[in-house]
Each structure stands twice: as structure tokens, then as C-alpha cells.
CSV table of C-alpha atoms and ligand atoms in Angstrom, one decimal:
chain,number,residue,atom,x,y,z
A,1,MET,CA,183.4,-48.6,-125.1
A,2,ASN,CA,181.9,-47.6,-128.4
A,3,ILE,CA,178.2,-47.4,-127.9
A,4,LYS,CA,177.3,-45.0,-130.7
A,5,ASN,CA,174.8,-47.4,-132.2
A,6,ILE,CA,172.9,-47.7,-128.9
A,7,ALA,CA,172.9,-43.9,-128.7
A,8,ASN,CA,171.4,-43.7,-132.2
A,9,VAL,CA,168.4,-45.9,-131.3
A,10,ASP,CA,168.0,-45.5,-127.6
A,11,ASN,CA,169.5,-42.4,-126.0
A,12,GLU,CA,168.0,-43.2,-122.6
A,13,THR,CA,169.8,-46.6,-122.2
A,14,ALA,CA,173.0,-45.1,-123.8
A,15,LYS,CA,173.0,-42.4,-121.2
A,16,TYR,CA,173.1,-44.8,-118.3
A,17,ILE,CA,175.7,-47.1,-120.0
A,18,LYS,CA,177.9,-44.0,-120.3
A,19,LEU,CA,177.3,-43.0,-116.7
A,20,GLU,CA,178.0,-46.6,-115.5
A,21,THR,CA,181.2,-46.6,-117.6
A,22,GLU,CA,182.3,-43.4,-115.9
A,23,ARG,CA,181.4,-44.8,-112.5
A,24,GLN,CA,183.6,-47.9,-113.1
A,25,LYS,CA,186.5,-45.7,-114.2
A,26,ASN,CA,186.3,-43.2,-111.3
A,27,MET,CA,185.7,-45.4,-108.3
A,28,LEU,CA,187.6,-48.2,-106.5
A,29,GLU,CA,185.7,-51.4,-107.3
A,30,MET,CA,186.4,-53.7,-104.3
A,31,ILE,CA,183.4,-56.1,-104.3
A,32,PRO,CA,185.4,-59.4,-104.3
A,33,SER,CA,183.0,-61.2,-106.7
A,34,GLU,CA,183.4,-58.5,-109.4
A,35,ASN,CA,186.2,-57.9,-111.9
A,36,TYR,CA,186.8,-56.3,-115.3
A,37,ALA,CA,186.5,-58.5,-118.3
A,38,SER,CA,188.9,-57.8,-121.2
A,39,LYS,CA,187.9,-56.1,-124.4
A,40,ALA,CA,188.2,-59.5,-126.1
A,41,VAL,CA,185.7,-61.1,-123.7
A,42,LEU,CA,183.3,-58.1,-124.0
A,43,GLU,CA,183.5,-58.4,-127.8
A,44,ALA,CA,182.6,-62.1,-127.7
A,45,VAL,CA,179.6,-61.3,-125.4
A,46,GLY,CA,178.4,-58.5,-127.6
A,47,SER,CA,178.7,-60.5,-130.8
A,48,VAL,CA,176.2,-62.0,-133.2
A,49,LEU,CA,176.3,-65.3,-131.3
A,50,ALA,CA,173.6,-63.8,-129.2
A,51,ASN,CA,171.2,-64.3,-132.1
A,52,LYS,CA,171.4,-68.1,-132.1
A,53,TYR,CA,169.5,-71.0,-130.5
A,54,SER,CA,171.4,-74.2,-129.8
A,55,GLU,CA,169.5,-76.5,-127.5
A,56,GLY,CA,171.5,-79.7,-127.0
A,57,TYR,CA,175.2,-80.2,-127.1
A,58,PRO,CA,177.9,-80.0,-129.8
A,59,ARG,CA,177.0,-82.3,-132.8
A,60,LYS,CA,173.7,-83.2,-131.0
A,61,ARG,CA,171.6,-80.0,-131.4
A,62,TYR,CA,167.8,-79.7,-131.8
A,63,TYR,CA,168.2,-76.7,-134.1
A,64,GLN,CA,169.9,-76.2,-137.5
A,65,GLY,CA,172.7,-73.8,-138.2
A,66,ASN,CA,175.0,-74.7,-135.3
A,67,LYS,CA,178.2,-75.8,-137.1
A,68,TYR,CA,180.2,-72.8,-135.9
A,69,ILE,CA,178.5,-72.7,-132.5
A,70,ASP,CA,179.5,-76.3,-132.0
A,71,GLU,CA,183.2,-75.4,-132.7
A,72,ILE,CA,183.1,-72.6,-130.2
A,73,GLU,CA,181.5,-74.7,-127.4
A,74,LEU,CA,184.0,-77.5,-128.1
A,75,ILE,CA,186.9,-75.0,-127.9
A,76,ALA,CA,185.6,-73.7,-124.5
A,77,ILE,CA,185.2,-77.3,-123.2
A,78,GLU,CA,188.7,-78.4,-124.4
A,79,ARG,CA,190.3,-75.4,-122.9
A,80,ALA,CA,188.7,-75.9,-119.5
A,81,LYS,CA,189.6,-79.6,-119.5
A,82,LYS,CA,193.2,-78.8,-120.2
A,83,LEU,CA,193.4,-75.9,-117.8
A,84,PHE,CA,191.8,-77.7,-114.8
A,85,LYS,CA,193.0,-81.3,-115.8
A,86,VAL,CA,189.5,-82.8,-115.6
A,87,PRO,CA,187.8,-85.3,-118.0
A,88,TYR,CA,184.4,-83.6,-118.3
A,89,VAL,CA,183.2,-80.0,-118.5
A,90,ASN,CA,179.8,-78.5,-119.2
A,91,VAL,CA,180.0,-74.8,-120.1
A,92,GLN,CA,176.3,-74.1,-120.5
A,93,PRO,CA,175.1,-73.1,-117.0
A,94,TYR,CA,173.7,-69.6,-117.0
A,95,SER,CA,175.3,-68.7,-113.7
A,96,GLY,CA,176.4,-70.2,-110.4
A,97,SER,CA,173.0,-70.6,-108.7
A,98,PRO,CA,171.4,-72.6,-111.6
A,99,ALA,CA,174.7,-74.6,-111.9
A,100,ASN,CA,174.5,-75.7,-108.3
A,101,ALA,CA,170.8,-76.5,-108.7
A,102,GLU,CA,171.7,-78.7,-111.7
A,103,ILE,CA,174.3,-80.6,-109.7
A,104,TYR,CA,171.9,-81.2,-106.8
A,105,LEU,CA,169.2,-82.4,-109.3
A,106,ALA,CA,171.7,-84.8,-110.8
A,107,LEU,CA,173.0,-86.2,-107.5
A,108,MET,CA,170.1,-86.0,-105.0
A,109,LYS,CA,166.4,-86.7,-104.6
A,110,PRO,CA,164.1,-84.2,-103.0
A,111,GLY,CA,164.5,-84.5,-99.2
A,112,ASP,CA,168.1,-85.7,-99.3
A,113,THR,CA,170.6,-84.0,-97.0
A,114,LEU,CA,173.1,-81.4,-98.2
A,115,MET,CA,175.8,-79.9,-96.0
A,116,GLY,CA,177.1,-76.4,-96.6
A,117,LEU,CA,178.7,-73.5,-94.8
A,118,THR,CA,176.3,-71.2,-92.9
A,119,LEU,CA,175.8,-67.8,-94.6
A,120,SER,CA,177.0,-65.7,-91.7
A,121,TYR,CA,180.3,-67.7,-91.7
A,122,GLY,CA,180.9,-67.0,-95.4
A,123,GLY,CA,178.7,-69.6,-97.1
A,124,HIS,CA,176.4,-69.1,-100.0
A,125,LEU,CA,172.6,-69.1,-100.3
A,126,THR,CA,172.7,-72.1,-102.7
A,127,HIS,CA,174.6,-74.3,-100.2
A,128,GLY,CA,171.5,-75.3,-98.2
A,129,SER,CA,170.1,-72.0,-96.9
A,130,PRO,CA,166.4,-72.4,-96.1
A,131,VAL,CA,165.5,-69.3,-98.2
A,132,SER,CA,166.9,-70.9,-101.4
A,133,MET,CA,165.7,-74.0,-103.3
A,134,SER,CA,168.8,-75.7,-102.0
A,135,GLY,CA,167.4,-75.7,-98.5
A,136,ALA,CA,163.7,-75.8,-99.5
A,137,VAL,CA,163.8,-78.9,-101.7
A,138,TYR,CA,166.7,-80.6,-99.9
A,139,LYS,CA,167.5,-80.8,-96.2
A,140,GLY,CA,170.2,-78.2,-95.7
A,141,VAL,CA,172.4,-78.9,-92.7
A,142,LEU,CA,174.7,-75.9,-92.2
A,143,TYR,CA,178.1,-76.0,-90.6
A,144,ASP,CA,180.1,-73.1,-89.3
A,145,PHE,CA,183.5,-72.7,-87.7
A,146,GLY,CA,184.7,-72.0,-84.2
A,147,GLU,CA,186.5,-69.3,-82.3
A,148,LYS,CA,189.7,-69.7,-84.4
A,149,GLY,CA,187.9,-68.4,-87.4
A,150,LYS,CA,188.7,-71.5,-89.4
A,151,ILE,CA,186.7,-74.7,-90.2
A,152,ASP,CA,187.0,-77.3,-87.4
A,153,PHE,CA,187.2,-80.6,-89.3
A,154,ASP,CA,186.6,-82.8,-86.2
A,155,GLU,CA,183.3,-81.0,-85.7
A,156,LEU,CA,182.5,-81.3,-89.4
A,157,GLU,CA,183.1,-85.0,-89.3
A,158,LYS,CA,180.9,-85.5,-86.3
A,159,LEU,CA,178.1,-83.6,-88.0
A,160,ALA,CA,178.5,-85.5,-91.2
A,161,LEU,CA,178.4,-88.9,-89.4
A,162,LYS,CA,175.2,-87.8,-87.7
A,163,VAL,CA,173.3,-86.4,-90.7
A,164,LYS,CA,174.8,-88.6,-93.5
A,165,PRO,CA,174.7,-86.0,-96.3
A,166,LYS,CA,174.5,-86.9,-100.0
A,167,ILE,CA,176.6,-83.9,-100.8
A,168,ILE,CA,179.1,-81.9,-98.8
A,169,VAL,CA,179.7,-78.5,-100.3
A,170,ALA,CA,183.2,-77.2,-99.8
A,171,SER,CA,182.8,-73.6,-100.7
A,172,THR,CA,182.7,-70.0,-99.5
A,173,THR,CA,181.8,-66.5,-100.7
A,174,ALA,CA,183.0,-64.5,-97.8
A,175,TYR,CA,185.8,-66.6,-96.3
A,176,PRO,CA,189.3,-65.0,-96.3
A,177,ARG,CA,191.2,-68.3,-95.7
A,178,ILE,CA,192.3,-71.3,-97.7
A,179,VAL,CA,189.7,-74.0,-98.2
A,180,ASP,CA,191.3,-77.3,-97.3
A,181,PHE,CA,189.8,-79.6,-99.9
A,182,ALA,CA,191.9,-82.6,-98.7
A,183,LYS,CA,190.3,-82.4,-95.2
A,184,PHE,CA,186.8,-82.0,-96.7
A,185,ALA,CA,187.5,-85.1,-98.9
A,186,LYS,CA,188.5,-87.1,-95.9
A,187,VAL,CA,185.1,-86.4,-94.2
A,188,ALA,CA,183.1,-86.8,-97.4
A,189,ASP,CA,184.8,-90.1,-98.3
A,190,LYS,CA,184.3,-91.4,-94.7
A,191,VAL,CA,180.5,-90.8,-94.9
A,192,GLY,CA,180.2,-91.8,-98.6
A,193,ALA,CA,179.1,-88.3,-99.7
A,194,TYR,CA,179.8,-86.5,-102.9
A,195,LEU,CA,182.2,-83.6,-102.4
A,196,LEU,CA,181.2,-80.5,-104.4
A,197,ALA,CA,183.9,-77.8,-104.6
A,198,ASP,CA,182.2,-74.5,-105.6
A,199,ILE,CA,185.3,-72.5,-106.5
A,200,SER,CA,183.5,-69.5,-107.9
A,201,HIS,CA,185.5,-67.0,-105.8
A,202,ILE,CA,188.9,-68.6,-105.9
A,203,VAL,CA,189.0,-70.1,-109.4
A,204,GLY,CA,191.7,-67.7,-110.7
A,205,LEU,CA,193.8,-68.4,-107.6
A,206,VAL,CA,193.5,-72.2,-108.2
A,207,ILE,CA,194.7,-71.7,-111.8
A,208,GLY,CA,197.5,-69.4,-110.8
A,209,GLY,CA,198.8,-71.8,-108.1
A,210,CYS,CA,197.8,-69.5,-105.2
A,211,HIS,CA,195.2,-71.8,-103.7
A,212,PRO,CA,195.1,-75.7,-103.3
A,213,ASP,CA,193.6,-77.5,-106.3
A,214,PRO,CA,190.3,-79.2,-105.6
A,215,VAL,CA,190.7,-81.6,-108.6
A,216,PRO,CA,192.3,-84.5,-106.7
A,217,TYR,CA,189.7,-84.4,-103.9
A,218,ALA,CA,186.3,-83.3,-105.2
A,219,HIS,CA,183.9,-85.4,-107.3
A,220,VAL,CA,182.3,-82.3,-108.9
A,221,ILE,CA,183.5,-78.7,-109.2
A,222,MET,CA,181.5,-75.7,-110.1
A,223,THR,CA,182.7,-72.3,-110.9
A,224,THR,CA,181.3,-69.0,-112.1
A,225,THR,CA,183.4,-67.4,-114.8
A,226,HIS,CA,183.2,-63.7,-114.0
A,227,LYS,CA,185.0,-63.3,-110.7
A,228,THR,CA,188.7,-64.0,-110.4
A,229,LEU,CA,188.6,-65.7,-113.8
A,230,ARG,CA,187.7,-62.4,-115.5
A,231,GLY,CA,185.3,-63.8,-118.0
A,232,PRO,CA,181.6,-63.2,-118.8
A,233,ARG,CA,178.7,-63.8,-116.5
A,234,GLY,CA,178.4,-67.6,-116.7
A,235,ALA,CA,179.4,-70.8,-115.0
A,236,MET,CA,180.9,-74.3,-115.7
A,237,ILE,CA,180.4,-77.7,-114.1
A,238,MET,CA,183.4,-80.1,-114.1
A,239,VAL,CA,183.5,-83.8,-113.1
A,240,THR,CA,186.8,-85.2,-111.9
A,241,GLN,CA,188.3,-88.7,-112.4
A,242,LYS,CA,187.4,-89.3,-108.8
A,243,GLY,CA,183.8,-88.3,-109.6
A,244,LEU,CA,183.6,-90.6,-112.6
A,245,LYS,CA,185.1,-93.4,-110.4
A,246,LYS,CA,182.3,-93.0,-107.9
A,247,ASP,CA,179.7,-92.8,-110.5
A,248,PRO,CA,180.6,-93.5,-114.2
A,249,ASP,CA,177.2,-91.9,-115.3
A,250,LEU,CA,177.9,-88.6,-113.4
A,251,ALA,CA,178.8,-86.5,-116.4
A,252,ASP,CA,175.7,-87.8,-118.4
A,253,LYS,CA,173.5,-87.0,-115.4
A,254,ILE,CA,174.8,-83.5,-115.2
A,255,ASP,CA,174.4,-82.9,-118.9
A,256,LYS,CA,170.8,-84.0,-118.7
A,257,TRP,CA,170.0,-81.8,-115.8
A,258,VAL,CA,171.6,-78.7,-117.4
A,259,PHE,CA,169.6,-79.3,-120.6
A,260,PRO,CA,166.7,-80.2,-120.7
A,261,GLY,CA,166.5,-80.5,-116.9
A,262,LEU,CA,166.8,-76.9,-115.9
A,263,GLN,CA,167.8,-74.7,-118.8
A,264,GLY,CA,166.8,-74.0,-122.4
A,265,GLY,CA,169.2,-72.9,-125.1
A,266,PRO,CA,172.7,-72.1,-124.0
A,267,HIS,CA,173.9,-68.5,-124.2
A,268,ASP,CA,176.3,-68.9,-127.1
A,269,HIS,CA,177.7,-65.4,-126.9
A,270,VAL,CA,178.6,-66.2,-123.2
A,271,THR,CA,180.1,-69.6,-124.2
A,272,ALA,CA,182.4,-67.7,-126.6
A,273,GLY,CA,183.3,-65.3,-123.8
A,274,ILE,CA,184.2,-68.3,-121.7
A,275,ALA,CA,186.4,-69.7,-124.4
A,276,VAL,CA,188.2,-66.4,-124.7
A,277,CYS,CA,188.7,-65.9,-120.9
A,278,LEU,CA,190.0,-69.5,-120.6
A,279,LYS,CA,192.6,-68.7,-123.3
A,280,GLU,CA,193.6,-65.6,-121.3
A,281,ALA,CA,193.7,-67.6,-118.0
A,282,GLY,CA,196.2,-70.0,-119.6
A,283,THR,CA,198.9,-67.3,-119.9
A,284,VAL,CA,201.9,-66.5,-117.8
A,285,ALA,CA,200.4,-62.9,-117.5
A,286,PHE,CA,197.3,-64.3,-115.8
A,287,LYS,CA,199.4,-66.3,-113.3
A,288,ARG,CA,201.3,-63.1,-112.5
A,289,TYR,CA,198.0,-61.3,-112.1
A,290,VAL,CA,196.5,-63.7,-109.5
A,291,LYS,CA,199.8,-63.7,-107.5
A,292,GLN,CA,199.5,-59.9,-107.4
A,293,VAL,CA,195.9,-60.1,-106.3
A,294,VAL,CA,196.9,-62.2,-103.2
A,295,ALA,CA,199.9,-60.0,-102.4
A,296,ASN,CA,197.8,-56.9,-102.7
A,297,CYS,CA,195.2,-58.4,-100.4
A,298,LYS,CA,197.7,-59.2,-97.7
A,299,VAL,CA,199.1,-55.7,-97.7
A,300,LEU,CA,195.6,-54.2,-97.6
A,301,ALA,CA,194.7,-56.5,-94.7
A,302,SER,CA,197.8,-55.5,-92.7
A,303,GLU,CA,197.2,-51.8,-93.3
A,304,LEU,CA,193.5,-52.1,-92.3
A,305,THR,CA,194.6,-53.9,-89.1
A,306,TYR,CA,197.0,-51.0,-88.5
A,307,TYR,CA,194.1,-48.6,-88.7
A,308,GLY,CA,192.2,-50.6,-86.1
A,309,PHE,CA,189.8,-52.5,-88.3
A,310,ASP,CA,188.8,-55.9,-86.9
A,311,LEU,CA,189.4,-58.5,-89.6
A,312,VAL,CA,187.5,-61.8,-89.4
A,313,SER,CA,190.0,-64.6,-88.8
A,314,GLY,CA,192.7,-61.9,-88.3
A,315,GLY,CA,193.8,-61.6,-91.9
A,316,THR,CA,193.5,-63.1,-95.4
A,317,ASP,CA,195.1,-65.9,-97.5
A,318,ASN,CA,193.1,-65.1,-100.6
A,319,HIS,CA,191.6,-62.2,-102.6
A,320,LEU,CA,189.2,-61.0,-100.0
A,321,ILE,CA,188.9,-59.5,-96.5
A,322,LEU,CA,185.9,-59.5,-94.2
A,323,ILE,CA,185.7,-56.7,-91.7
A,324,ASP,CA,183.6,-56.8,-88.5
A,325,THR,CA,182.4,-53.3,-88.1
A,326,HIS,CA,181.3,-53.6,-84.4
A,327,ASN,CA,184.4,-51.9,-83.0
A,328,LYS,CA,184.0,-48.9,-85.2
A,329,GLY,CA,180.4,-48.3,-84.0
A,330,ILE,CA,179.0,-48.1,-87.5
A,331,ASN,CA,176.7,-50.8,-89.0
A,332,GLY,CA,178.0,-52.4,-92.2
A,333,ARG,CA,175.2,-51.0,-94.3
A,334,LEU,CA,175.9,-47.4,-93.3
A,335,MET,CA,179.6,-47.9,-93.6
A,336,ALA,CA,179.2,-49.3,-97.2
A,337,ILE,CA,176.9,-46.4,-98.1
A,338,GLY,CA,179.4,-43.9,-96.7
A,339,LEU,CA,182.3,-45.5,-98.5
A,340,GLU,CA,180.4,-45.4,-101.8
A,341,GLU,CA,180.0,-41.7,-101.3
A,342,ALA,CA,183.8,-41.5,-100.8
A,343,GLY,CA,184.4,-43.5,-104.1
A,344,ILE,CA,185.0,-47.0,-102.7
A,345,ILE,CA,182.6,-49.7,-103.7
A,346,LEU,CA,182.3,-52.8,-101.5
A,347,ASN,CA,179.5,-54.8,-100.0
A,348,ARG,CA,178.0,-55.2,-96.6
A,349,ASN,CA,178.1,-58.7,-95.2
A,350,TRP,CA,177.2,-60.8,-92.3
A,351,VAL,CA,180.1,-61.7,-90.0
A,352,PRO,CA,180.3,-64.8,-87.7
A,353,LYS,CA,177.8,-64.7,-84.8
A,354,ASP,CA,176.2,-61.6,-86.3
A,355,GLU,CA,173.1,-60.6,-84.3
A,356,ALA,CA,171.8,-58.3,-87.1
A,357,PRO,CA,169.2,-59.2,-89.7
A,358,PRO,CA,170.7,-59.9,-93.2
A,359,PHE,CA,169.8,-56.4,-94.6
A,360,PHE,CA,171.8,-54.7,-91.9
A,361,PRO,CA,174.8,-56.9,-91.2
A,362,ASN,CA,177.7,-55.8,-89.1
A,363,GLY,CA,180.4,-56.4,-91.6
A,364,ILE,CA,181.8,-55.3,-94.9
A,365,ARG,CA,183.5,-57.5,-97.5
A,366,LEU,CA,186.1,-56.2,-99.9
A,367,GLY,CA,188.8,-57.6,-102.2
A,368,THR,CA,191.6,-56.8,-104.6
A,369,SER,CA,190.7,-58.6,-107.8
A,370,ALA,CA,189.4,-55.7,-109.8
A,371,LEU,CA,191.9,-53.1,-108.5
A,372,THR,CA,194.7,-55.5,-109.5
A,373,SER,CA,193.2,-55.8,-113.0
A,374,ARG,CA,193.8,-52.0,-113.2
A,375,GLY,CA,197.5,-52.5,-112.5
A,376,MET,CA,197.5,-51.5,-108.8
A,377,ARG,CA,200.1,-53.0,-106.6
A,378,GLU,CA,201.2,-53.0,-102.9
A,379,LYS,CA,201.9,-49.3,-102.7
A,380,GLU,CA,198.4,-48.4,-104.1
A,381,MET,CA,196.8,-50.8,-101.5
A,382,LYS,CA,198.4,-48.6,-98.7
A,383,LYS,CA,196.7,-45.6,-100.2
A,384,VAL,CA,193.4,-47.4,-100.5
A,385,ALA,CA,193.5,-48.5,-96.8
A,386,ALA,CA,194.3,-44.9,-95.7
A,387,TRP,CA,191.3,-43.6,-97.7
A,388,ILE,CA,189.0,-46.3,-96.1
A,389,HIS,CA,190.3,-45.2,-92.7
A,390,LYS,CA,189.9,-41.5,-93.4
A,391,ALA,CA,186.3,-42.0,-94.7
A,392,VAL,CA,185.3,-44.1,-91.7
A,393,GLU,CA,186.8,-41.5,-89.3
A,394,ALA,CA,184.8,-38.9,-91.1
A,395,MET,CA,181.6,-40.9,-90.7
A,396,LYS,CA,182.3,-41.1,-87.0
A,397,THR,CA,182.3,-37.3,-86.8
A,398,LEU,CA,178.8,-36.9,-88.4
A,399,GLU,CA,176.1,-35.6,-86.2
A,400,PHE,CA,174.3,-38.9,-86.5
A,401,ASP,CA,173.0,-41.2,-83.8
A,402,TYR,CA,174.3,-44.6,-85.0
A,403,LYS,CA,173.1,-46.3,-81.8
A,404,THR,CA,169.5,-45.2,-82.3
A,405,TRP,CA,169.7,-46.3,-85.9
A,406,VAL,CA,170.6,-49.8,-84.8
A,407,ASP,CA,167.9,-49.9,-82.2
A,408,ILE,CA,165.4,-48.9,-84.8
A,409,ALA,CA,166.7,-51.0,-87.6
A,410,TYR,CA,166.9,-54.3,-85.8
A,411,GLY,CA,166.5,-53.7,-82.1
A,412,GLN,CA,163.5,-53.6,-79.9
A,413,LYS,CA,162.3,-50.3,-81.3
A,414,LYS,CA,161.7,-51.7,-84.8
A,415,ASP,CA,160.1,-48.9,-86.8
A,416,PRO,CA,160.7,-49.0,-90.6
A,417,GLN,CA,159.3,-45.5,-91.3
A,418,LYS,CA,161.6,-43.9,-88.6
A,419,ARG,CA,164.5,-45.9,-90.0
A,420,LYS,CA,163.9,-44.6,-93.5
A,421,ARG,CA,163.8,-41.0,-92.1
A,422,LEU,CA,167.1,-41.7,-90.3
A,423,ASP,CA,168.6,-43.2,-93.5
A,424,SER,CA,167.7,-39.9,-95.3
A,425,THR,CA,169.4,-37.9,-92.6
A,426,PHE,CA,172.5,-40.1,-93.0
A,427,TYR,CA,172.5,-39.7,-96.8
A,428,ASN,CA,172.2,-36.0,-96.4
A,429,LEU,CA,175.0,-35.7,-93.9
A,430,ILE,CA,177.3,-38.0,-95.8
A,431,SER,CA,176.7,-36.1,-99.1
A,432,ILE,CA,177.8,-32.8,-97.6
A,433,CYS,CA,180.7,-34.1,-95.5
A,434,PRO,CA,183.8,-32.2,-96.6
A,435,ASP,CA,186.3,-35.1,-95.8
A,436,ILE,CA,184.2,-37.6,-97.7
A,437,LYS,CA,183.9,-35.2,-100.7
A,438,LYS,CA,187.7,-34.6,-100.6
A,439,THR,CA,188.4,-38.3,-100.5
A,440,ALA,CA,186.0,-38.9,-103.5
A,441,GLN,CA,187.9,-36.3,-105.5
A,442,GLU,CA,191.3,-37.7,-104.6
A,443,ILE,CA,190.2,-41.2,-105.6
A,444,LYS,CA,188.8,-39.9,-108.9
A,445,ASN,CA,192.1,-38.2,-109.7
A,446,PHE,CA,194.0,-41.3,-108.7
A,447,CYS,CA,191.8,-43.6,-110.8
A,448,LYS,CA,192.8,-41.7,-113.9
A,449,ARG,CA,196.2,-43.3,-113.7
A,450,TYR,CA,194.9,-46.9,-113.8
A,451,PRO,CA,192.9,-47.7,-117.0
A,452,VAL,CA,190.1,-50.1,-116.7
A,453,PRO,CA,190.5,-53.2,-119.0
A,454,GLY,CA,187.8,-53.2,-121.5
A,455,ILE,CA,187.1,-49.5,-121.4
A,456,ASP,CA,188.7,-47.0,-123.8
A,457,PHE,CA,190.0,-44.0,-121.8
B,1,DSN,N1,176.9,-62.8,-105.4
B,1,DSN,C1,178.1,-63.5,-105.4
B,1,DSN,C2,179.1,-62.9,-104.4
B,1,DSN,O1,179.1,-61.7,-104.3
B,1,DSN,O2,179.9,-63.6,-103.8
B,1,DSN,C3,178.0,-65.0,-105.2
B,1,DSN,O3,176.9,-65.5,-105.8
């Protein structure tokens, strides 16, 4: 990216943008909620639209000078309506968490019940967790899934009949399987609840026909725009025909709770980025891209299984994989740190029935969306799996007492100071481990062959 103007006025910030650019080029980005926006999207986000205030909605603004902004917001709305086949879209939410809050404010009163998937089974904080406003202001009743690693809809129905939720959220952030919106709808309709489909992770797959479409089943759909959609950091709220049938005022209520209810002026530069990414998402090339994301993920899952990794639910149907790290004897936090040193970026994550506190979960979550955006395919996934395996095997050979670290991190011998000292020991060992260093160099060389969209090489 050209940042010469930043360098002229602020060398310190420019230095770190350059370093971050290099990091994104030289490492394997595998956090499933991340992706690379195109140059066109980045240009929109870096444009003069960031200078404008536009409280209100197109043709109904509280500020002057919005005639072009109106057109851009209308383009984004129309593109989303066409792509998803929905009658109403709001493109102003700043991100996924405020968007979910806006939906809750529009549909519930404080104290009403909301049902969402438990965090450790792949749910999201904003789906009723007690540590978020969704569980503090509303009564969050959390569901999980049984031994089979998939949602048990008989159990879900029993729970819904008991707690009578106002909203059931059908959504996941660390769930490697298909979300069965039809079955969720059956339960929601039976108890008279709204069905909210938060498709932030899978939105690209839905557009590309690689995941069932929530539109016939949900009343409201929320998605962020920067994950599999490859747009800017933002979100959209959509209301379906089914939603309008249940409540003809639903769209108006949501508009009011986005602005003035929760937000101020929309981020017009982001709205333009959303318009651009929706145009890109309507192409045949985008459909090809998401098909490849899923194909890559399947190959990666089967290779990781071959190397003895324990995959939650035994595999994947989508863009992500969740690994239970218990059988490798390395806590997810340490494994993620070690893999970063080797050039592989992913995140630690709770796994079902995890006994660990959230900061030290026994899982890692990884996906193929960003690597596929760089043009990697099945054969590259095999290499990636082999590097992950090699790095984890190298971690096992370190003179490091993983068991004591666990005892101290979250066991009976809780001692934060000692844990920090052990962390430093681990960092030191990993930074000088020859196999990890070799892997990082191999990955750096390999990455040179796969340009990052949006970055000039
Ligand atoms: N933080 C996002 C994720 O990683 O899934 C969701 O908000």
C-alpha cells in the first residue's frame, strides 16, 4: 500500500503500518473471522467520505451536503437487497456487536429472554452471555449440543418451550458444521419467538451457495461485512418477508434503534466499502472463491486428522476447524503462541466441555478464508497442515513443563506471577527452537508466491 503521505507526517505510525503489511504478507493468516479486503474496498474506506456526517437515512438526513452520500448508501442497500433477496436492509451498524444490540433493543424489553449458543460450543458473547449486555440486560438462556457435536433440536425445543424466548439466535462463531435454519425456524415458530440468524461467519458461503440460506426461515438476519464477505469492518441488518409478516413495523423499529437509538452518524466511508464488496460478491469469481474456501477447509481437516489432531465434531462443513488440543498435551494458548512464532496465525478457543478459564482454553480455531483469497488451493492446504504438525511436534520437544503451566494457570496452584515467569520461559524456548525457526523461514518463502489482495508486492 502506498503510505508515503503518512510517512511524511507521522513516521512512527507509518513504521508500524509497514511492519503490519509485511506481517500480513509473510505469515499464514488463518483466523476464520479475518480476510483480505480488495484494493477497491480499501480505497473506499480510505476515501474523503470519512470526512462527512450523515445522521439519519438517505433523503432524511439531519445535516446538509449529503446528496452523494445518499446515493452511495442507497447503492449499498439495493445491492444487499438483490443479493440476499430481502425487502429491507440497514447498512449503518458499526459492527456485529452493536448490530445485535440494535436488534435486541428493537424486539425485546429489558428482562425478556433470549436463547443463544453457549460460548464454549461455538456461540458468541452477544448471544446471551452474562458478560455482555445481551446477557446483562436480557435473560440469556444458553443452549449447547450433545455428544454428537451437533445441535440436538429435540433438546432445543424442550428448552424453548420451558423458557419461552422472545428471540432465538441461530448463529455460531466457532462451529464447523452447517447451521440448520429450517430446524431452528420450526422451534422458533412453535414458541412464537423471533428467529435471528447471525450469519457473520458464513455470509460468503450463503451467497456462494455453499451453506443453506436463512432467508426463508429467519425473521431478522445480521451479518458483519469483513469476514467471508471480504468487505470493510462493518455490519448489516436485514429483515425478511417472514419478519415483516410477523411484524410489519419491524424494519422501522430497527432503523430507529440503529439511529438514533444506539448510534450517531454512519461511517460513510465504510458504507462505500460495503457497496463495493457487495458488487464483488455478486460475481461468478466470488462464488468460485467460496467454493474453494470450503474445499480447502475439508482437505485441511482431513490432513490434520491424519496428523492426529482431534477435530471438534470430527471435521468441517464450512470455512473453519476447531481443534481440541488436549490430546497433544499443549494448552491452546501456548499452541497458538508457538504457531505464531512458526508463521501461522490462528486463535485459541474454548472447546465443548472445556474445563479451562476463557484466557487459557484448550482449543485452537483456524480457517481457510484468507489463505484462499491469496490463491491457495488443496495442495497448499496439505503443506499448511504439515507445517502445523511439524511446529506442534517441535513444541513437544521443548524443555518445558506444560503440565505445571496448566496447574498454575488454572489448576489448584493458581499463581499469576509464577505463570508469567513460565510464560517467559516458553517464549524464550520457542524463539530459539530450530525447527520453529526453520518452519517460519519456509513459510515466509512460500508466502512470496501468493500475493495478498490489497497489498502491492
Ligand atoms: N471476533 C469475531 C470472531 O473472531 O469470530 C466475532 O465477533
